[in-house]
CSV table of C-alpha atoms in Angstrom, one decimal:
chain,number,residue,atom,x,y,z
A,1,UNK,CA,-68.0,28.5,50.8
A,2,UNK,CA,-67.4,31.7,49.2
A,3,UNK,CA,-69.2,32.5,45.4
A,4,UNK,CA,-66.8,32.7,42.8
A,5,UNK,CA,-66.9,33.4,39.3
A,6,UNK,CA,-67.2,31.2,36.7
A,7,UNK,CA,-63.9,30.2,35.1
A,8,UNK,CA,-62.2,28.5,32.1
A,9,UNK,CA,-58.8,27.6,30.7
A,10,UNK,CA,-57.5,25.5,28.1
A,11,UNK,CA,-55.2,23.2,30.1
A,12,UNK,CA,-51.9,23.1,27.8
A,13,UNK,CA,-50.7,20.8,26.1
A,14,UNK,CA,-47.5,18.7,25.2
A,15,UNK,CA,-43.5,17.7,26.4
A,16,UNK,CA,-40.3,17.0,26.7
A,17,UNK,CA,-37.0,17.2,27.1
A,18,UNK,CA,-34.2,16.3,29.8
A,19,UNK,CA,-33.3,18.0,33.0
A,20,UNK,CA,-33.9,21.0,33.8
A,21,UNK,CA,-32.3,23.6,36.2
A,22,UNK,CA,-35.0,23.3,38.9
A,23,UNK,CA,-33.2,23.5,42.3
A,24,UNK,CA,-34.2,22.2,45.7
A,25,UNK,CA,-36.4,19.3,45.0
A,26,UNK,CA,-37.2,15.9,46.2
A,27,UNK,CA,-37.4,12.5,44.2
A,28,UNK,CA,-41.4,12.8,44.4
A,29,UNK,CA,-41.4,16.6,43.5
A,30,UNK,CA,-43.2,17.8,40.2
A,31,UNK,CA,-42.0,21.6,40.6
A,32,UNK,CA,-43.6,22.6,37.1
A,33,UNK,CA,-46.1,21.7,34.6
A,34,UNK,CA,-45.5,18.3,33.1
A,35,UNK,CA,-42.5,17.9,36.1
A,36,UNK,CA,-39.3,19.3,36.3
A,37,UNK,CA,-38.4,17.6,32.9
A,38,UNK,CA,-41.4,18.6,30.8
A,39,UNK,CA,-42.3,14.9,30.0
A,40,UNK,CA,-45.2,14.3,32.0
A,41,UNK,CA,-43.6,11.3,33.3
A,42,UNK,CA,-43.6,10.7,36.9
A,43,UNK,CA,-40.3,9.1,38.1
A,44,UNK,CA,-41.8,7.6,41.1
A,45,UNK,CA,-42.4,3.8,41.6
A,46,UNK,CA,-44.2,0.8,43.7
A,47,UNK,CA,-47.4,2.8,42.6
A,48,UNK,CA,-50.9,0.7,42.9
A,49,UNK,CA,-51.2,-1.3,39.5
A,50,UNK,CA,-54.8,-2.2,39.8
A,51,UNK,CA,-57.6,-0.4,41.6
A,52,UNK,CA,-60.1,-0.9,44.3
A,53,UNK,CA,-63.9,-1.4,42.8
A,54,UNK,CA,-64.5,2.0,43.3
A,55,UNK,CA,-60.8,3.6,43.0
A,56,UNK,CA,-58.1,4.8,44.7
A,57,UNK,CA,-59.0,6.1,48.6
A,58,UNK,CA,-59.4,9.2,48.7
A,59,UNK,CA,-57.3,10.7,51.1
A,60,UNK,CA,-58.6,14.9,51.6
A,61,UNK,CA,-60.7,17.3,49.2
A,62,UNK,CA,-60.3,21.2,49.6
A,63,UNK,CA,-63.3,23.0,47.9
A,64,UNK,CA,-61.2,26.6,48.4
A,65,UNK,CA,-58.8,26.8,45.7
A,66,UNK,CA,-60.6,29.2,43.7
A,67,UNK,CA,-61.8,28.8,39.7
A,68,UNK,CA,-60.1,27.9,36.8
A,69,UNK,CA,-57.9,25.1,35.2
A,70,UNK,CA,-54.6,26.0,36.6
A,71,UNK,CA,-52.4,22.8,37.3
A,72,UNK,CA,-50.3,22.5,40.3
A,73,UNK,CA,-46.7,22.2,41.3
A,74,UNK,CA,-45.9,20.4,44.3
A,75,UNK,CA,-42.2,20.7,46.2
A,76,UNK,CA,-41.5,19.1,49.8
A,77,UNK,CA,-45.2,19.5,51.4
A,78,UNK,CA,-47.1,21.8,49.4
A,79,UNK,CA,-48.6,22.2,46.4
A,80,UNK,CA,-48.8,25.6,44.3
A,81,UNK,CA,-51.7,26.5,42.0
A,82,UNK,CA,-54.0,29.1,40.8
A,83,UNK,CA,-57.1,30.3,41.1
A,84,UNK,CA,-59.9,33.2,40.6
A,85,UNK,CA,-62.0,34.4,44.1
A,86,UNK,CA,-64.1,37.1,43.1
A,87,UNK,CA,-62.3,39.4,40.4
A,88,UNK,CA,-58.5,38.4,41.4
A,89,UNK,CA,-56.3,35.6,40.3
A,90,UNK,CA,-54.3,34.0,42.9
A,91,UNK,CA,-51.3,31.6,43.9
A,92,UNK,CA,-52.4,28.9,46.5
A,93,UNK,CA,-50.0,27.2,48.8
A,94,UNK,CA,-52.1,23.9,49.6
A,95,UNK,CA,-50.6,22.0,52.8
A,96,UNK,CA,-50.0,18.4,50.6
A,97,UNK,CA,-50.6,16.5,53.7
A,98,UNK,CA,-54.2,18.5,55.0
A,99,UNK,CA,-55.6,20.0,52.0
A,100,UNK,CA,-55.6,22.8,54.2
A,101,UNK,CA,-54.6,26.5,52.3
A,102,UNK,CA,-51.2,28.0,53.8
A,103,UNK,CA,-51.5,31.1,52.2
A,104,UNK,CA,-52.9,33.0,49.0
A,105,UNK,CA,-51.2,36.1,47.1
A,106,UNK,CA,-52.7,38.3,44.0
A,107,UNK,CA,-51.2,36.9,41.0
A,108,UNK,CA,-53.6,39.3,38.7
A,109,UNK,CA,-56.5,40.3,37.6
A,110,UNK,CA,-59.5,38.3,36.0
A,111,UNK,CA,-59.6,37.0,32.7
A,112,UNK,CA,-62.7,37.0,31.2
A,113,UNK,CA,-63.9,35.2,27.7
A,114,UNK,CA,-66.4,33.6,25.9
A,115,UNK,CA,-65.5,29.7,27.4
A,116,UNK,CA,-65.0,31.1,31.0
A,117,UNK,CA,-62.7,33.4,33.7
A,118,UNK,CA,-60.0,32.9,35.4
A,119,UNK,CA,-56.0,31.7,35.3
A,120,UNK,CA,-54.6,29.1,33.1
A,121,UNK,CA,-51.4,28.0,34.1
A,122,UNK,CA,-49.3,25.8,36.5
A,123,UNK,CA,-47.2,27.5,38.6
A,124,UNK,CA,-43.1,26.9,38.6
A,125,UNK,CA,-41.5,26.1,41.7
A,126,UNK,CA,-37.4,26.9,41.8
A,127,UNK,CA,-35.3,27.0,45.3
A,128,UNK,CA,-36.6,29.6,47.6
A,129,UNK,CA,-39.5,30.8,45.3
A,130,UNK,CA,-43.1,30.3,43.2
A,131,UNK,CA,-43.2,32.0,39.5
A,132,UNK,CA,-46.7,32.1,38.1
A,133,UNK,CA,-48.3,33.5,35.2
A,134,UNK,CA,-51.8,35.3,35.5
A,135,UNK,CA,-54.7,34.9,32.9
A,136,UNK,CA,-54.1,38.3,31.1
A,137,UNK,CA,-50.5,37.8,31.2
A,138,UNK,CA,-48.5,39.3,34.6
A,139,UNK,CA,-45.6,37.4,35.6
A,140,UNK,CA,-45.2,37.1,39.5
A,141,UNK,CA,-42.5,35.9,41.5
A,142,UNK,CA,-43.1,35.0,44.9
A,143,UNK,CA,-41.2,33.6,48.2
A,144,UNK,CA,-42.4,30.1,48.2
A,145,UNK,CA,-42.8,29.9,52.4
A,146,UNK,CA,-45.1,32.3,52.8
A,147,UNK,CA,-46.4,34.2,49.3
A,148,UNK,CA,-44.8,37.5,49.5
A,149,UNK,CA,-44.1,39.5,46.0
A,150,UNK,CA,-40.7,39.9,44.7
A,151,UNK,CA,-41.3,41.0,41.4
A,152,UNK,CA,-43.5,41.1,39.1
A,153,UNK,CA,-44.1,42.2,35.0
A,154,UNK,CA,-46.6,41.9,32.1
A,155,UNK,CA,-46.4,40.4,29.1
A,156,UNK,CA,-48.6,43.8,27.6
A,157,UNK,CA,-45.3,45.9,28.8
A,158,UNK,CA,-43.5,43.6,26.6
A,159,UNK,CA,-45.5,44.0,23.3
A,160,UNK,CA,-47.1,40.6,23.8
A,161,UNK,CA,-51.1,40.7,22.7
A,162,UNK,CA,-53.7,38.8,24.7
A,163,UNK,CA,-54.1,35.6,23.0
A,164,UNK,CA,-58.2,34.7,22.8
A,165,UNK,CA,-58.1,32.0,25.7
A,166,UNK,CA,-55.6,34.2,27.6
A,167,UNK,CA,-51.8,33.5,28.6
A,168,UNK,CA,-51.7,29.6,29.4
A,169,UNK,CA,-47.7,28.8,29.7
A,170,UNK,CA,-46.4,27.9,32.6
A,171,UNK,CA,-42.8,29.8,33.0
A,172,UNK,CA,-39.3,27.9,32.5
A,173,UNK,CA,-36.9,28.3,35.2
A,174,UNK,CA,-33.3,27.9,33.3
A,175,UNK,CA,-30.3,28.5,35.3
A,176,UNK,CA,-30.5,31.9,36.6
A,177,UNK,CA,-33.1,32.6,34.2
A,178,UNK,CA,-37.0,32.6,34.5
A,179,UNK,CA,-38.2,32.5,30.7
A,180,UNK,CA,-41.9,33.0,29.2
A,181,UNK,CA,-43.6,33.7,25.6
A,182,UNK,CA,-44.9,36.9,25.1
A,183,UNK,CA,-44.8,37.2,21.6
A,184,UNK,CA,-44.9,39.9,19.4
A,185,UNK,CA,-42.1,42.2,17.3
A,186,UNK,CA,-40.1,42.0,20.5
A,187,UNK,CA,-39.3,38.6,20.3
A,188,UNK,CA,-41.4,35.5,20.7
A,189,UNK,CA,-39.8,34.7,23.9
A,190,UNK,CA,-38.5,36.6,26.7
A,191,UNK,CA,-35.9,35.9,29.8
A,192,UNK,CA,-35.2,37.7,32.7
A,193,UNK,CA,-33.0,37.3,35.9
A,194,UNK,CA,-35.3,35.1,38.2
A,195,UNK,CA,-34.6,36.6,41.2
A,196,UNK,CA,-34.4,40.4,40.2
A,197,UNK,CA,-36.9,40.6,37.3
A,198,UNK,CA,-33.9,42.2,35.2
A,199,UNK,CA,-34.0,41.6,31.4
A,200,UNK,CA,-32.0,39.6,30.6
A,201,UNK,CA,-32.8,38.8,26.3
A,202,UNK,CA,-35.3,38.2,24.2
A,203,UNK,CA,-35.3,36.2,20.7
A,204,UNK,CA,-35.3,39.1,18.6
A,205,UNK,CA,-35.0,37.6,15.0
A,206,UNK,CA,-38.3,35.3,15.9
A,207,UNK,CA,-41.3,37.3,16.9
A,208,UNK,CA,-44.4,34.9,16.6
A,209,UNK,CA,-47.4,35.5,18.2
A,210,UNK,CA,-47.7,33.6,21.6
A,211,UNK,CA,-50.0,30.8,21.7
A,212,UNK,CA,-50.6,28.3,24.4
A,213,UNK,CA,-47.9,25.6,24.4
A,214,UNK,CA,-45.2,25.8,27.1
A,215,UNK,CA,-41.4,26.1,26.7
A,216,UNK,CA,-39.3,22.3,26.6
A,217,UNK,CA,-35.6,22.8,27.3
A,218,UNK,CA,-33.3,20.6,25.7
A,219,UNK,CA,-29.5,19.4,25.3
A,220,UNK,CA,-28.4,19.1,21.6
A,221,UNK,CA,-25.1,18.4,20.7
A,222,UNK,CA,-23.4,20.5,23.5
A,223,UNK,CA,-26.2,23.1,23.5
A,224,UNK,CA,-29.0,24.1,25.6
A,225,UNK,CA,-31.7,24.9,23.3
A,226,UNK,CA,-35.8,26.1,24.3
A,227,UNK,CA,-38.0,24.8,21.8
A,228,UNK,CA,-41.4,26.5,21.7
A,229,UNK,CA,-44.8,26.5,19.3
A,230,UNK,CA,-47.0,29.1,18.0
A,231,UNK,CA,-49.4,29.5,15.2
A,232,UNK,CA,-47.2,29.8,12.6
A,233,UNK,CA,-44.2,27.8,13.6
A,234,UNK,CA,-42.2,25.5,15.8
A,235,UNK,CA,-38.3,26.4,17.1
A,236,UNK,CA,-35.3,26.3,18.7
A,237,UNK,CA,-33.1,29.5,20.2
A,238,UNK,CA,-30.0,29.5,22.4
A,239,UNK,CA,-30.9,28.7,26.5
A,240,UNK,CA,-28.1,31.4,26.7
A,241,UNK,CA,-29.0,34.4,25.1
A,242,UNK,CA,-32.6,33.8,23.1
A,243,UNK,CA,-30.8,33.8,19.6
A,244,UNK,CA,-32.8,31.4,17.4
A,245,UNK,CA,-31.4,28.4,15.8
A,246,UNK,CA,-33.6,26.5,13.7
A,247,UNK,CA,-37.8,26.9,12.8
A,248,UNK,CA,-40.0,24.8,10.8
A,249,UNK,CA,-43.5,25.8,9.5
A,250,UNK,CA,-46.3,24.3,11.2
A,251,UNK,CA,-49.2,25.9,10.6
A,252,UNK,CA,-51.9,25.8,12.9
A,253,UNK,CA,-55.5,26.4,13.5
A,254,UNK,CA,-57.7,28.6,16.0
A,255,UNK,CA,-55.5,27.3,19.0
A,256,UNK,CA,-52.5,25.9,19.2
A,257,UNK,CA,-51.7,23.9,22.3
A,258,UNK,CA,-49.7,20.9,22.8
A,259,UNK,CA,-46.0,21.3,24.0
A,260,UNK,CA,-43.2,19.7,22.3
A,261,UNK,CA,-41.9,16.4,22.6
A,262,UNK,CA,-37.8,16.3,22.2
A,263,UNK,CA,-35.8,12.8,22.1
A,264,UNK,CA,-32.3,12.0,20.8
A,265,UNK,CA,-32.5,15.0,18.4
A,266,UNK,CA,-36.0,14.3,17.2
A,267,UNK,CA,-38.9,17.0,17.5
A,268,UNK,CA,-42.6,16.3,17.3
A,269,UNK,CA,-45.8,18.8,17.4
A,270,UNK,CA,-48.7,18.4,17.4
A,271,UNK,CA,-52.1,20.5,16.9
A,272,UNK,CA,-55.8,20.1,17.1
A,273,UNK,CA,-58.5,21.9,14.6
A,274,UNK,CA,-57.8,19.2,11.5
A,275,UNK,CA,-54.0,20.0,12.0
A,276,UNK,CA,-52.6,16.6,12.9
A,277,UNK,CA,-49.0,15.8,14.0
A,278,UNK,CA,-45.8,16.5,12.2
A,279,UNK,CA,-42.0,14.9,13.4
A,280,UNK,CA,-38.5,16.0,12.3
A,281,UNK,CA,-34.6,15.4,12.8
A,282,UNK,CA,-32.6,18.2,14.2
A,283,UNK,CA,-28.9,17.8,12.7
A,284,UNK,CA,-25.8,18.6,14.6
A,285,UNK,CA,-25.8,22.1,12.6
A,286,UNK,CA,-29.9,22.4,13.3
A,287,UNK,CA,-30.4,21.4,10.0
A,288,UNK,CA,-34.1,19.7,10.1
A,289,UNK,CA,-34.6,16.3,8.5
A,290,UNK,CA,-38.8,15.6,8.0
A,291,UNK,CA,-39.7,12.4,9.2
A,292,UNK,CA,-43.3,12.2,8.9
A,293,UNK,CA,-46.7,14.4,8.6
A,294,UNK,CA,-50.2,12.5,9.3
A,295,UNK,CA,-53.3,13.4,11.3
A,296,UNK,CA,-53.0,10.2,13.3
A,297,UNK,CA,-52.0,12.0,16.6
A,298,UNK,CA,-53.8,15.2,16.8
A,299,UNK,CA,-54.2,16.2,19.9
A,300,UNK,CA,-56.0,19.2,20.4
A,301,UNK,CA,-55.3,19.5,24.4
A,302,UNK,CA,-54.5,17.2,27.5
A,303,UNK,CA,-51.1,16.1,26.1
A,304,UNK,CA,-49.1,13.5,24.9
A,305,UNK,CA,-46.2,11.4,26.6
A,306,UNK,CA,-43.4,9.7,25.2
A,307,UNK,CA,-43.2,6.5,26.5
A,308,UNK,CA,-40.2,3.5,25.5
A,309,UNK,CA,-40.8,5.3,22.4
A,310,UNK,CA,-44.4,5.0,22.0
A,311,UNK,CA,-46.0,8.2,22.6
A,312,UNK,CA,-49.7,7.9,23.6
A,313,UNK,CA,-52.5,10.8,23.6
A,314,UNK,CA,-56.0,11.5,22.7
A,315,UNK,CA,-56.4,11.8,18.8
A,316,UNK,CA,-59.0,14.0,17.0
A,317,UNK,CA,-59.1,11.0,14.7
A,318,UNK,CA,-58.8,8.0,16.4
A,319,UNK,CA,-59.5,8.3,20.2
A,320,UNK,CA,-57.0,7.4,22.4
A,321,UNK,CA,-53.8,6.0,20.2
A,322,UNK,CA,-50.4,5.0,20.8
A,323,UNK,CA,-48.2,5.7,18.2
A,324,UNK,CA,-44.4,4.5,17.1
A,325,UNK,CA,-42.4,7.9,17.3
A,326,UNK,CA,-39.8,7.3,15.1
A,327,UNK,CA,-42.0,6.2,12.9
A,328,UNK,CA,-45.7,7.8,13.1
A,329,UNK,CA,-46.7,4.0,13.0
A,330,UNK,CA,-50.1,3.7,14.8
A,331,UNK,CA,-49.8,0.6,17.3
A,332,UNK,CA,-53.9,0.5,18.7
A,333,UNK,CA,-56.7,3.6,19.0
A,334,UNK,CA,-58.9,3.1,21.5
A,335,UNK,CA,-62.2,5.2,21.0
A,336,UNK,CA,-65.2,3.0,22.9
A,337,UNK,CA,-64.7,2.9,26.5
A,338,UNK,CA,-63.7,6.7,27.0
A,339,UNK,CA,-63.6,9.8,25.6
A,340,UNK,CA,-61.5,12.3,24.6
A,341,UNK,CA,-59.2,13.7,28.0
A,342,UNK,CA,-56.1,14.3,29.3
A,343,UNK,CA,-52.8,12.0,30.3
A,344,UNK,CA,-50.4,11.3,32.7
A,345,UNK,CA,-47.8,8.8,32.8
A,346,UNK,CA,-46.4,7.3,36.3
A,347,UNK,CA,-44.9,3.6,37.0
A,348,UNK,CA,-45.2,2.4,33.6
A,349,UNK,CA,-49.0,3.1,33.9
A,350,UNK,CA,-51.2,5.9,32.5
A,351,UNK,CA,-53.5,7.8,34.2
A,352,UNK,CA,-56.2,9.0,32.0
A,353,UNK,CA,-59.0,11.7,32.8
A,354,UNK,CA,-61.7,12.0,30.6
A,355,UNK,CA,-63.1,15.5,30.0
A,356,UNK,CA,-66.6,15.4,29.7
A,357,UNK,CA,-67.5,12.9,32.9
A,358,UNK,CA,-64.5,13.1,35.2
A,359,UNK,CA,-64.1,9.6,34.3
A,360,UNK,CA,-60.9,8.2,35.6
A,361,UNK,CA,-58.9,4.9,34.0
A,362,UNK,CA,-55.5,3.3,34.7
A,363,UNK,CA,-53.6,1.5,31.9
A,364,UNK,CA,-50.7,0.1,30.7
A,365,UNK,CA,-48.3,1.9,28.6
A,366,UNK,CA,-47.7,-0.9,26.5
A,367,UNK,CA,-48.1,-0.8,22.4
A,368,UNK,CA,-49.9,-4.2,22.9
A,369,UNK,CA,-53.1,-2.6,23.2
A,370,UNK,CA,-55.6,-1.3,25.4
A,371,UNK,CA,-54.7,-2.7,28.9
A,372,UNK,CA,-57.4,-1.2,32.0
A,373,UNK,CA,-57.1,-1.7,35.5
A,374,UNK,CA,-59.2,0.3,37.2
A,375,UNK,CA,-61.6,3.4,37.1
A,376,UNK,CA,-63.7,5.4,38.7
A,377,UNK,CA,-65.6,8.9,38.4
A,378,UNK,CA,-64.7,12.0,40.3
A,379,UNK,CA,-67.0,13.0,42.6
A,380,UNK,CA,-68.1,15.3,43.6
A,381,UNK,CA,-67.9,18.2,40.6
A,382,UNK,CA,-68.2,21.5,40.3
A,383,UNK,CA,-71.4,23.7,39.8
A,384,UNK,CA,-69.4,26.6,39.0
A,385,UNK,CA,-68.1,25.9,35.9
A,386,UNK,CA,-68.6,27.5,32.9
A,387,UNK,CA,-70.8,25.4,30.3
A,388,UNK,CA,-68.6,25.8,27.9
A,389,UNK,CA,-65.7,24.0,30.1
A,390,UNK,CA,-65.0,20.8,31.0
A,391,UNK,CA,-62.6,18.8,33.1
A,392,UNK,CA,-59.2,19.8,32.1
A,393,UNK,CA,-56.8,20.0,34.3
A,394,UNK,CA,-54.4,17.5,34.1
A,395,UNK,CA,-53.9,14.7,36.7
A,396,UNK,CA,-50.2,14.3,38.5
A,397,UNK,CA,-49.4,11.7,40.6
A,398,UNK,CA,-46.3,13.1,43.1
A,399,UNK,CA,-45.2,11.7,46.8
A,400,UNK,CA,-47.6,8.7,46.3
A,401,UNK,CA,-50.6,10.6,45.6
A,402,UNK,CA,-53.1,11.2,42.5
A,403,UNK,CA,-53.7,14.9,42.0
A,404,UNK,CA,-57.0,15.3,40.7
A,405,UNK,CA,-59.0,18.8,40.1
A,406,UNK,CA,-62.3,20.3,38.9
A,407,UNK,CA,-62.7,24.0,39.6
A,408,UNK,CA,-62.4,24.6,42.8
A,409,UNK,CA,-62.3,21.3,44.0
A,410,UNK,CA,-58.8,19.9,44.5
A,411,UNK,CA,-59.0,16.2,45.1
A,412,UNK,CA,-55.8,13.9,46.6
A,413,UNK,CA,-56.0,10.3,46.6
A,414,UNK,CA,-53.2,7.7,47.6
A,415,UNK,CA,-52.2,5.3,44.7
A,416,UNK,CA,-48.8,4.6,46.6
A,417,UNK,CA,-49.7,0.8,46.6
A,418,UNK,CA,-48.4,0.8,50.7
């Protein structure tokens, strides 16, 4: 096996929203990160509700996919991610049945920083191609079967500025349009025609730094709306033509991560560093309503999911803590039996993956309390990663199978309860 470079990324954060315009994919398909919806909610079902002693089998390990934290998309039968060989960044077609690689293309150069090299998001996966975002910010767009470059674009050439862990977003495929965050005078976010590259807007009157929370597209009262958080704030422009609707301060601290949860007109954000978790009502004119502020549910990264309307994450305060979310009402923290990690939800079950061990637990997503049924510890793990990094890619489960990946390990194992 080839020596690559150390790498790092902050997997991103937070969700939600309804349907997107993702074409060409299957029941079991997750063609983006946090699925085709943005809730991190698989639809699948029949799943395994309790595991084997020892976990789920495991059904193929590739140990070629290259450094970093990138997550993957997977469409029909393969799976799309990223990852650093040598001093390049590339997109990885992985055979979903094998393991084995299909085909690699550059998506970049190599991101270097203080935690760790290498890419950072999840790739998108719309109709006939595979749009990816490097670690210092290039935009590719490739032909999904076999890799080749259609177009491609920086977010530099745009007036964004490297943020300090790099470009983490994964891009929103809306319509015709492919849509990303560079941030800066610009506009904070920036569309283009996703099979051309074309410009198509950008949201001119907000021009926030980017940070590292991905785009949630949303239907509210008759329009389609993008919701997206920086540093400084949280908002909503027109799907349409990027013209911005509504923002609300929310300040936050050294990184910003999490993406946006959206339900029935309600908006909640959260933020790690001490920042907490803040929820408001969007009106039928965008006027915003507060709900609640409280540092309950801060989650600095691996996400939050919205759940019969419990949402349930890793808080900086309380370990792992389902929350009310009309309310900000805690239900149960759970900070004992693991630590602090990143969700999935799948089957009325979450699949939780602590960061520090690779520890692996399945429970109920029930306000009722801490409910296991299972666990186990990945294995093996990387000796290529940064000492500064952990465990954070998220897990997925998609066509029966747990997706699972340190480095450049990428692990499958069958939870399909057949």
């Amino acid at each position: 096996m080839r020596a690559f470079p150390t790498s790092l990324v902050l997997s991103l954060a937070l969700p939600f929203g309804f349907t997107t315009s993702l074409t060409s994919t299957f029941a079991a398909d997750w063609p983006s990160f946090r699925g085709a919806d943005r809730q991190d909610i698989s639809r699948e079902s029949g799943l395994l509700k309790e595991w084997p002693e020892n976990g789920p089998k495991q059904v193929w390990l590739n140990q070629d996919v290259g450094l970093g934290y990138s997550g993957y998309a997977i469409v029909g039968d393969s799976l799309y991610t990223l990852g650093a060989r040598d001093a390049v960044e590339y997109v990885i077609a992985v055979d979903v049945a094998t393991g084995k690689e299909k085909w690699s293309a550059e998506a970049g150069a190599l991101l270097t920083n203080n935690w760790g090299n290498g890419p950072r998001s999840t790739p998108t996966v719309d109709g006939d191609h595979v749009y990816a975002m490097g670690g210092k910010g290039t935009l590719v767009c490739l032909t999904k079967s076999d890799g080749k470059e259609v177009w491609r674009v920086t977010m530099e050439s745009l007036g964004g500025q490297l943020p300090g862990w790099g470009f983490c977003e994964s891009p929103l495929v809306e319509g015709n349009l492919v849509i990303v965050t560079p941030g800066g005078p610009q506009g904070t976010l920036a569309a283009f025609d996703k099979l051309t590259g074309t410009p198509a807007w950008r949201s001119a009157t907000w021009t926030d730094p980017a940070q590292y929370s991905s785009i949630v597209p949303v239907d509210h009262h008759g329009t389609r709306q993008l919701i997206q958080l920086t540093m400084q704030s949280v908002a909503g422009v027109n799907a349409a033509n990027g013209e911005l609707l509504w923002k609300n301060e929310f300040p936050g601290k050294t990184a910003v991560i999490p993406t946006p949860i959206f339900s029935e007109g309600q908006v909640f954000v959260t933020a790690g560093y001490g920042v907490g978790c803040k929820s408001f009502k969007i009106g039928a004119d965008n006027s915003i309503e507060e709900l609640y502020q409280t540092l309950e549910m801060g989650n600095h990264h691996g996400g939050v999911v919205l759940v019969n309307g419990h949402l349930y994450g890793f808080a900086e305060k309380n370990g792992w803590t389902c929350m009310d979310f009309k309310t900000g009402e805690v239900k149960w923290v759970e900070k004992r039996t693991l630590g602090k990690g990143a969700i999935h939800a799948a089957d009325g079950m979450l699949y939780l993956l602590e960061e520090k061990t690779g520890t692996v637990v399945l429970i109920t997503a029930t306000p009722e309390g801490w409910q296991e049924h299972g666990r186990f510890t990945l294995q093996p793990q990387t000796t290529q990663r940064n000492p500064k990094g952990m465990i954070w890619t998220h897990p997925v489960v998609s066509g029966g199978r747990l997706y699972l990946r340190d480095q450049e390990l990428l692990f499958s194992f069958d939870v399909s309860g057949k």
